[in-house]
């Protein structure tokens, strides 16, 4: 009895889908799907194919397009690549032909008339599968193109609304493509050609090396290829100096070679100008107040140590010392902020010191300013290495002052050491710092709680530690209180200043 392909497709429907699913899962897949989602509209396509084989309609019939188009659209929603969709159809063809030929081999039909009919049926089956594949690929490509155009249009509108420029660099060829806004930020007209040479030529001389290093780091794959840098441009056509914030992402092939580097650029000139003016004003103000305040602090300390204070004046003098100490910290932090933002970082001058002596000096000063508070040092032995004494005093002082202002007693400064580092831990009791605040504690102008400072103390501490090649950590809980830990490295290559904003 002759084997008709349409009957085979209906009778072996489940076998075909089971063999196909096994074949698909045996291949490496970009996207993995569950049973029902994987089969999707393909069972329906087999039924349509059987009906079409029986109908005798031409291969251009639309009856084969519906399920294949729906399957393609579903695969696009699951973020399939086109090659994975085509692979599914190729495996479907292979499974159908293999099962069909195996069944025919078992029947062993030998008549020439039967063979000619079978060849014609197989040719029609193959043509039908080709039509389904073409329909699916066409639907996939058309819908993907429509989605990409819609995304591109939304992106262009968003960039225009935000006044943001965009750039696209092709590392293998060195081709750089910039939109009109990006060109404008380099002082170029919209129709001007822009290459890497023009980009480099448009960088401010003082920022050129830093910007180039940041780009090279991203193309090497550092930080996952993420790129962010703030630098100045000098307009090639107009000579205007602008500050820009540039962000991008590098993409890589399987061998780790950069294949694409895209990003955005935003004009931040007004913001930078405002920041510079504010910090210059604060720096001048802090410098002019420092000398008269130093006189107050020195006089208060002299009277305290004289031991000849009339009864009752000790508390008044403590209040003066406390206010002067707070003002001294504020002014010092203002000057350091200005130096760090404008001057390229906090400078340090390392020399051989004992960190325990520094901590004891800090606690002595704080005890004079806050005689009612419990502040102590726990240090056994010597803790010597090369650090900047004044900066170490400042960092520990900021943490102790912060603990007194925002925490409860006791406030304990403890020191531990290893071969590689000395750790100074400042611990206080009291309510823990909220979890959402821990991530931004060391940002400038951020206050831990209600206080009288400018919110610069912890920022300055982090900059001092960075300048020493160390770090500051914080842990806070209701059970153990709040502890800030300063990790001072005992072996360093040499002094350095912390980097300014936008550094690589």
Coordinates of C-alpha atoms in Angstrom, one line a residue:
X1 CA 0.0 0.0 0.0
X2 CA 1.6 3.3 -1.0
X3 CA 2.8 5.7 1.7
X4 CA 1.3 9.2 1.2
X5 CA 3.2 12.0 2.8
X6 CA 0.1 13.8 4.0
X7 CA -1.0 10.7 5.9
X8 CA 2.5 10.3 7.3
X9 CA 2.5 13.9 8.6
X10 CA -0.7 13.2 10.5
X11 CA 0.0 9.7 11.7
X12 CA 3.6 10.4 12.8
X13 CA 2.8 14.0 14.1
X14 CA 3.8 13.3 17.7
X15 CA 6.9 11.3 16.7
X16 CA 8.1 14.2 14.5
X17 CA 7.6 16.8 17.2
X18 CA 9.3 14.5 19.8
X19 CA 12.3 13.8 17.6
X20 CA 12.5 17.5 16.6
X21 CA 12.5 18.7 20.2
X22 CA 15.2 16.3 21.1
X23 CA 17.3 17.5 18.1
X24 CA 16.8 21.1 19.1
X25 CA 17.8 20.6 22.7
X26 CA 20.9 18.6 21.6
X27 CA 22.2 21.7 19.8
X28 CA 23.8 24.7 21.6
X29 CA 21.1 27.3 22.1
X30 CA 21.2 31.0 22.7
X31 CA 17.8 30.9 24.3
X32 CA 16.4 27.9 26.2
X33 CA 12.6 27.4 26.3
X34 CA 10.2 25.1 28.2
X35 CA 8.3 22.3 26.4
X36 CA 5.2 24.2 25.3
X37 CA 7.0 27.4 24.5
X38 CA 9.6 25.5 22.4
X39 CA 7.1 23.7 20.2
X40 CA 4.9 26.8 19.9
X41 CA 3.1 26.9 16.5
X42 CA 5.1 24.1 14.9
X43 CA 2.5 21.3 15.5
X44 CA 0.0 23.6 13.8
X45 CA 2.4 24.1 10.9
X46 CA 2.6 20.3 10.4
X47 CA -1.2 20.1 10.2
X48 CA -1.2 23.0 7.7
X49 CA 1.5 21.3 5.7
X50 CA -0.5 18.0 5.5
X51 CA -3.6 19.8 4.4
X52 CA -1.6 21.7 1.7
X53 CA -0.1 18.5 0.4
X54 CA -3.6 17.1 0.0
X55 CA -5.1 20.2 -1.6
X56 CA -2.8 20.5 -4.6
X57 CA -2.6 24.3 -4.1
X58 CA 0.5 26.0 -5.5
X59 CA 3.5 26.7 -3.3
X60 CA 2.6 30.4 -3.2
X61 CA -0.5 29.5 -1.1
X62 CA -1.0 31.7 2.0
X63 CA -2.1 28.7 4.0
X64 CA 1.5 27.8 4.9
X65 CA 2.4 31.3 6.0
X66 CA 0.1 31.8 9.0
X67 CA 1.7 29.4 11.5
X68 CA 5.3 30.0 10.4
X69 CA 4.8 33.8 10.7
X70 CA 3.3 33.4 14.1
X71 CA 6.1 31.1 15.2
X72 CA 8.7 33.6 14.0
X73 CA 7.0 36.5 15.8
X74 CA 7.0 34.4 19.0
X75 CA 10.7 33.6 18.6
X76 CA 11.4 37.4 18.2
X77 CA 9.6 38.0 21.5
X78 CA 11.8 35.5 23.1
X79 CA 14.9 37.4 21.8
X80 CA 15.9 34.6 19.4
X81 CA 18.6 35.4 16.8
X82 CA 17.7 34.8 13.2
X83 CA 20.2 31.9 12.9
X84 CA 18.5 30.1 15.7
X85 CA 15.1 30.3 14.1
X86 CA 16.6 29.0 10.8
X87 CA 18.3 26.2 12.7
X88 CA 14.9 25.1 14.1
X89 CA 13.4 24.9 10.6
X90 CA 16.4 23.0 9.3
X91 CA 16.1 20.4 12.0
X92 CA 12.4 20.0 11.3
X93 CA 13.1 19.2 7.7
X94 CA 15.8 16.7 8.7
X95 CA 13.5 14.9 11.1
X96 CA 10.6 14.7 8.7
X97 CA 12.8 13.3 5.9
X98 CA 14.6 10.9 8.1
X99 CA 11.5 9.4 9.6
X100 CA 9.8 9.3 6.2
X101 CA 12.7 7.5 4.5
X102 CA 13.0 5.0 7.4
X103 CA 9.3 4.1 7.0
X104 CA 9.6 3.8 3.3
X105 CA 12.7 1.5 3.6
X106 CA 10.6 -0.8 5.8
X107 CA 7.9 -1.0 3.2
X108 CA 10.5 -1.7 0.4
X109 CA 8.4 -0.5 -2.5
X110 CA 10.2 -1.2 -5.8
X111 CA 7.8 -0.3 -8.6
X112 CA 9.1 2.5 -10.9
X113 CA 5.6 4.1 -10.9
X114 CA 5.6 4.2 -7.1
X115 CA 9.1 5.7 -7.0
X116 CA 8.2 8.4 -9.5
X117 CA 5.2 9.3 -7.4
X118 CA 7.3 9.4 -4.2
X119 CA 9.9 11.7 -5.8
X120 CA 7.1 14.1 -6.8
X121 CA 5.6 14.0 -3.3
X122 CA 9.0 14.6 -1.6
X123 CA 9.7 17.5 -4.0
X124 CA 6.4 19.0 -3.1
X125 CA 7.1 18.4 0.6
X126 CA 10.4 20.1 0.3
X127 CA 8.9 23.0 -1.6
X128 CA 6.3 23.4 1.2
X129 CA 8.9 23.4 3.9
X130 CA 10.9 26.0 1.9
X131 CA 7.8 28.2 1.7
X132 CA 7.3 27.9 5.4
X133 CA 10.9 28.7 6.2
X134 CA 10.8 31.7 3.8
X135 CA 7.6 33.0 5.4
X136 CA 9.0 32.6 8.9
X137 CA 12.3 34.4 8.0
X138 CA 10.5 37.2 6.2
X139 CA 8.1 37.7 9.2
X140 CA 11.0 37.6 11.7
X141 CA 13.1 40.1 9.7
X142 CA 10.2 42.4 9.0
X143 CA 9.0 42.6 12.6
X144 CA 12.6 42.9 13.9
X145 CA 13.3 45.8 11.6
X146 CA 10.1 47.5 12.7
X147 CA 11.0 47.1 16.3
X148 CA 14.5 48.3 15.7
X149 CA 13.2 51.4 13.9
X150 CA 10.7 52.1 16.7
X151 CA 13.5 51.7 19.3
X152 CA 15.8 53.9 17.3
X153 CA 13.1 56.6 16.9
X154 CA 12.4 56.6 20.7
X155 CA 16.1 56.8 21.4
X156 CA 16.7 59.7 19.1
X157 CA 13.7 61.6 20.6
X158 CA 15.0 60.9 24.1
X159 CA 18.5 62.0 23.3
X160 CA 17.2 65.2 21.6
X161 CA 15.0 66.0 24.6
X162 CA 17.9 65.5 27.0
X163 CA 20.3 67.5 24.7
X164 CA 22.6 64.5 24.7
X165 CA 24.9 63.5 21.9
X166 CA 25.8 60.0 20.7
X167 CA 28.9 58.3 19.2
X168 CA 29.7 54.9 17.8
X169 CA 33.3 53.7 17.4
X170 CA 34.3 50.6 15.4
X171 CA 37.6 49.4 16.9
X172 CA 38.6 47.0 14.1
X173 CA 38.4 49.8 11.4
X174 CA 38.9 52.8 13.6
X175 CA 35.7 54.4 12.2
X176 CA 34.0 56.9 14.5
X177 CA 30.4 58.1 13.9
X178 CA 29.0 61.0 15.8
X179 CA 25.6 62.7 15.7
X180 CA 25.1 66.4 15.2
X181 CA 24.9 67.2 19.0
X182 CA 28.2 65.3 19.7
X183 CA 29.9 67.2 16.9
X184 CA 28.6 70.5 18.3
X185 CA 30.3 69.8 21.7
X186 CA 33.6 69.6 19.8
X187 CA 32.9 72.9 18.1
X188 CA 32.1 71.2 14.7
X189 CA 29.2 71.7 12.3
X190 CA 26.7 68.9 11.8
X191 CA 28.0 67.9 8.4
X192 CA 31.7 67.9 9.4
X193 CA 33.5 64.5 9.1
X194 CA 34.8 63.3 12.5
X195 CA 37.5 60.7 13.0
X196 CA 39.6 59.7 16.0
X197 CA 42.2 62.3 15.1
X198 CA 39.5 65.1 15.3
X199 CA 38.3 63.7 18.6
X200 CA 41.8 63.8 20.1
X201 CA 42.5 67.2 18.7
X202 CA 39.3 68.5 20.3
X203 CA 40.4 67.5 23.8
X204 CA 41.7 70.0 26.3
X205 CA 45.5 69.6 26.7
X206 CA 45.2 69.1 30.4
X207 CA 42.6 66.4 30.1
X208 CA 43.8 64.6 26.9
X209 CA 46.0 62.0 28.6
X210 CA 43.4 61.1 31.2
X211 CA 40.6 60.8 28.6
X212 CA 42.7 58.7 26.2
X213 CA 43.7 56.4 29.1
X214 CA 40.1 55.9 30.1
X215 CA 39.1 55.0 26.5
X216 CA 42.0 52.5 26.2
X217 CA 41.0 50.9 29.6
X218 CA 37.5 50.4 28.4
X219 CA 38.7 48.8 25.1
X220 CA 40.9 46.5 27.1
X221 CA 37.8 45.3 28.9
X222 CA 38.5 46.8 32.3
X223 CA 35.4 47.3 34.4
X224 CA 33.5 45.1 32.0
X225 CA 34.1 47.6 29.2
X226 CA 32.2 50.3 31.0
X227 CA 33.4 53.8 30.3
X228 CA 32.7 57.1 32.1
X229 CA 34.8 60.2 32.0
X230 CA 34.5 64.0 32.5
X231 CA 36.8 66.2 30.6
X232 CA 37.0 69.5 28.7
X233 CA 36.8 70.0 25.0
X234 CA 38.2 73.0 23.1
X235 CA 36.0 73.6 20.1
X236 CA 37.9 72.9 16.9
X237 CA 35.8 75.4 15.0
X238 CA 34.8 77.9 17.6
X239 CA 37.5 77.6 20.3
X240 CA 35.0 77.4 23.1
X241 CA 36.0 75.4 26.2
X242 CA 33.2 73.0 27.3
X243 CA 33.0 70.4 30.1
X244 CA 31.4 67.1 29.0
X245 CA 30.3 64.0 30.7
X246 CA 31.0 61.0 28.4
X247 CA 29.6 57.5 29.1
X248 CA 29.9 54.4 27.0
X249 CA 30.2 50.6 26.8
X250 CA 32.7 48.4 24.8
X251 CA 31.5 45.1 23.4
X252 CA 33.8 42.1 22.7
X253 CA 34.0 38.9 20.6
X254 CA 34.7 35.4 22.0
X255 CA 38.4 36.1 21.7
X256 CA 38.2 39.2 23.9
X257 CA 38.7 41.7 21.1
X258 CA 36.7 44.9 21.2
X259 CA 34.2 44.9 18.3
X260 CA 32.1 48.0 19.1
X261 CA 32.3 51.0 21.5
X262 CA 29.2 53.2 21.8
X263 CA 28.1 55.9 24.2
X264 CA 26.7 59.4 24.9
X265 CA 28.1 62.8 25.6
X266 CA 26.4 65.5 27.7
X267 CA 27.4 69.2 28.2
X268 CA 28.0 69.9 31.9
X269 CA 29.8 73.2 31.5
X270 CA 27.3 75.2 33.6
X271 CA 27.3 72.7 36.4
X272 CA 31.1 72.6 36.5
X273 CA 31.3 76.5 36.5
X274 CA 28.9 76.6 39.4
X275 CA 30.8 74.0 41.3
X276 CA 34.1 75.8 40.7
X277 CA 32.8 79.2 41.8
X278 CA 31.2 77.7 44.9
X279 CA 34.4 75.8 45.9
X280 CA 36.6 78.9 45.2
X281 CA 34.4 80.9 47.5
X282 CA 34.4 78.3 50.2
X283 CA 38.2 78.0 49.9
X284 CA 38.7 81.7 50.3
X285 CA 36.3 81.9 53.2
X286 CA 37.9 79.0 55.0
X287 CA 41.4 80.5 54.5
X288 CA 40.4 83.9 55.9
X289 CA 38.8 82.4 59.0
X290 CA 41.6 80.0 59.8
X291 CA 44.1 82.4 61.4
X292 CA 41.7 84.1 64.0
X293 CA 40.2 80.7 64.9
X294 CA 43.7 79.3 65.5
X295 CA 44.2 82.1 68.0
X296 CA 41.1 81.1 69.9
X297 CA 42.1 77.4 70.0
X298 CA 45.6 78.2 71.2
X299 CA 44.4 80.5 74.0
X300 CA 41.7 78.0 75.1
X301 CA 44.3 75.2 75.3
X302 CA 46.7 77.4 77.3
X303 CA 44.1 78.4 79.9
X304 CA 42.9 74.7 80.2
X305 CA 46.5 73.5 80.9
X306 CA 47.2 76.3 83.4
X307 CA 45.0 74.8 86.0
X308 CA 44.2 78.3 87.4
X309 CA 40.6 78.6 86.2
X310 CA 38.1 80.1 88.7
X311 CA 35.3 77.8 89.7
X312 CA 32.7 77.4 86.9
X313 CA 34.9 78.7 84.1
X314 CA 36.1 75.2 83.2
X315 CA 32.7 74.4 81.7
X316 CA 32.6 77.7 79.8
X317 CA 36.1 77.1 78.5
X318 CA 35.1 73.6 77.4
X319 CA 32.2 75.1 75.5
X320 CA 34.7 77.5 73.7
X321 CA 37.0 74.7 72.9
X322 CA 34.2 72.5 71.6
X323 CA 32.9 75.3 69.3
X324 CA 36.4 76.1 68.1
X325 CA 37.2 72.5 67.4
X326 CA 34.0 72.1 65.4
X327 CA 34.8 75.3 63.4
X328 CA 38.3 74.2 62.8
X329 CA 37.1 70.9 61.4
X330 CA 34.6 72.7 59.1
X331 CA 37.2 75.1 57.8
X332 CA 39.8 72.4 57.3
X333 CA 37.3 70.3 55.4
X334 CA 36.3 73.3 53.2
X335 CA 39.9 73.9 52.3
X336 CA 40.5 70.2 51.6
X337 CA 37.4 70.0 49.4
X338 CA 38.6 73.0 47.4
X339 CA 42.1 71.5 47.1
X340 CA 40.8 68.1 46.1
X341 CA 38.3 69.4 43.5
X342 CA 40.4 72.2 42.0
X343 CA 44.0 71.3 42.8
X344 CA 44.0 67.6 41.8
X345 CA 43.7 65.8 45.1
X346 CA 44.7 66.0 48.8
X347 CA 48.5 66.1 49.0
X348 CA 50.3 64.1 51.7
X349 CA 53.9 64.2 53.1
X350 CA 54.7 60.8 54.6
X351 CA 57.1 60.5 57.5
X352 CA 57.8 57.9 60.2
X353 CA 55.2 58.2 62.9
X354 CA 53.5 56.1 65.5
X355 CA 49.8 55.9 64.8
X356 CA 49.0 55.2 68.5
X357 CA 50.5 58.6 69.4
X358 CA 48.3 60.3 66.8
X359 CA 45.2 58.6 68.2
X360 CA 46.1 59.5 71.8
X361 CA 46.5 63.2 70.7
X362 CA 43.1 63.2 69.0
X363 CA 41.4 61.7 72.1
X364 CA 43.1 64.2 74.4
X365 CA 41.8 67.1 72.3
X366 CA 38.3 65.6 72.1
X367 CA 38.2 65.0 75.9
X368 CA 39.0 68.6 76.5
X369 CA 36.3 69.8 74.2
X370 CA 33.8 67.2 75.4
X371 CA 34.7 66.4 79.1
X372 CA 31.2 64.9 79.7
X373 CA 31.7 62.2 77.0
X374 CA 33.5 58.9 77.4
X375 CA 36.3 58.7 74.7
X376 CA 39.3 56.3 75.1
X377 CA 42.1 54.6 73.2
X378 CA 43.0 50.9 73.2
X379 CA 46.5 50.5 71.8
X380 CA 49.1 48.1 73.0
X381 CA 52.6 48.4 71.5
X382 CA 53.9 50.5 68.7
X383 CA 52.2 51.2 65.4
X384 CA 54.9 52.8 63.3
X385 CA 55.2 53.4 59.6
X386 CA 55.4 56.2 57.0
X387 CA 52.2 58.3 57.0
X388 CA 51.3 62.0 57.0
X389 CA 50.9 62.9 60.6
X390 CA 48.6 65.9 60.1
X391 CA 46.4 64.0 57.7
X392 CA 46.2 60.9 60.0
X393 CA 45.3 63.2 62.9
X394 CA 42.6 64.8 60.7
X395 CA 41.1 61.5 59.5
X396 CA 41.0 60.0 63.0
X397 CA 39.7 63.3 64.4
X398 CA 36.9 63.5 61.9
X399 CA 35.8 60.0 62.8
X400 CA 35.9 60.6 66.5
X401 CA 34.1 63.9 66.1
X402 CA 31.5 62.1 64.0
X403 CA 31.0 59.4 66.7
X404 CA 30.6 62.0 69.4
X405 CA 28.1 64.1 67.4
X406 CA 25.9 61.2 66.1
X407 CA 26.6 58.3 68.5
X408 CA 26.4 57.3 72.1
X409 CA 29.1 56.5 74.7
X410 CA 31.4 54.8 74.9
X411 CA 33.5 56.0 72.0
X412 CA 36.5 53.8 71.6
X413 CA 39.5 54.2 69.3
X414 CA 41.3 50.8 68.9
X415 CA 44.4 49.9 67.0
X416 CA 45.5 46.5 65.5
X417 CA 48.3 45.7 63.2
X418 CA 49.6 43.1 60.8
X419 CA 52.6 42.9 58.5
X420 CA 50.8 44.8 55.8
X421 CA 48.7 47.4 57.6
X422 CA 47.6 49.1 60.7
X423 CA 43.8 49.4 61.3
X424 CA 42.4 52.2 63.4
X425 CA 38.8 51.4 64.4
X426 CA 36.5 54.1 65.9
X427 CA 33.4 52.5 67.5
X428 CA 30.4 54.1 69.2
X429 CA 27.2 52.9 70.6
X430 CA 23.8 54.1 69.5
X431 CA 21.3 53.7 66.7
X432 CA 22.7 52.0 63.6
X433 CA 23.1 53.9 60.3
X434 CA 20.2 53.0 57.9
X435 CA 21.2 50.6 55.2
X436 CA 20.3 52.9 52.3
X437 CA 22.7 55.6 53.8
X438 CA 25.7 53.3 54.1
X439 CA 26.3 53.4 50.3
X440 CA 26.5 57.2 50.1
X441 CA 28.2 58.0 53.4
X442 CA 31.4 59.2 51.8
X443 CA 29.8 61.5 49.2
X444 CA 30.5 65.2 49.8
X445 CA 27.9 67.3 51.6
X446 CA 26.2 64.1 53.0
X447 CA 25.3 64.1 56.6
X448 CA 25.0 61.0 58.7
X449 CA 22.1 62.6 60.7
X450 CA 21.0 65.9 62.1
X451 CA 24.2 67.8 62.8
X452 CA 26.0 71.1 62.6
X453 CA 28.7 70.2 60.0
X454 CA 28.8 70.7 56.3
X455 CA 28.7 67.0 55.5
X456 CA 32.3 66.9 54.3
X457 CA 34.0 65.0 57.2
X458 CA 33.6 61.5 55.9
X459 CA 34.4 62.5 52.3
X460 CA 37.7 64.0 53.5
X461 CA 38.5 60.9 55.4
X462 CA 38.0 58.7 52.3
X463 CA 40.2 61.1 50.3
X464 CA 43.0 61.0 52.9
X465 CA 42.9 57.2 52.9
X466 CA 42.9 57.1 49.1
X467 CA 45.9 59.4 49.0
X468 CA 47.7 56.9 51.3
X469 CA 46.7 53.9 49.2
X470 CA 44.4 52.7 52.0
X471 CA 40.7 52.5 52.5
X472 CA 37.9 53.3 55.0
X473 CA 35.2 50.8 55.8
X474 CA 32.0 51.0 57.9
X475 CA 29.9 48.5 59.8
X476 CA 26.7 49.4 61.7
X477 CA 24.2 47.3 63.7
X478 CA 22.1 47.7 66.7
X479 CA 24.0 44.9 68.5
X480 CA 27.5 46.1 67.9
X481 CA 27.2 49.8 67.3
X482 CA 28.9 51.7 64.5
X483 CA 32.5 51.1 63.6
X484 CA 34.6 53.1 61.0
X485 CA 37.8 51.3 60.2
X486 CA 40.8 53.0 58.6
X487 CA 43.2 50.6 56.9
X488 CA 46.7 52.3 56.7
X489 CA 49.1 50.3 54.5
X490 CA 52.5 49.9 56.0
X491 CA 54.3 49.4 52.7
X492 CA 53.7 51.8 49.8
X493 CA 55.5 52.7 46.6
X494 CA 55.5 56.4 47.5
X495 CA 53.3 59.4 48.3
X496 CA 50.5 60.3 45.9
X497 CA 47.5 62.6 45.8
X498 CA 44.0 61.3 45.3
X499 CA 42.6 61.8 41.9
X500 CA 40.1 64.6 41.1
X501 CA 36.6 64.1 39.7
X502 CA 36.2 62.2 36.5
X503 CA 39.5 60.4 36.8
X504 CA 40.0 57.0 35.2

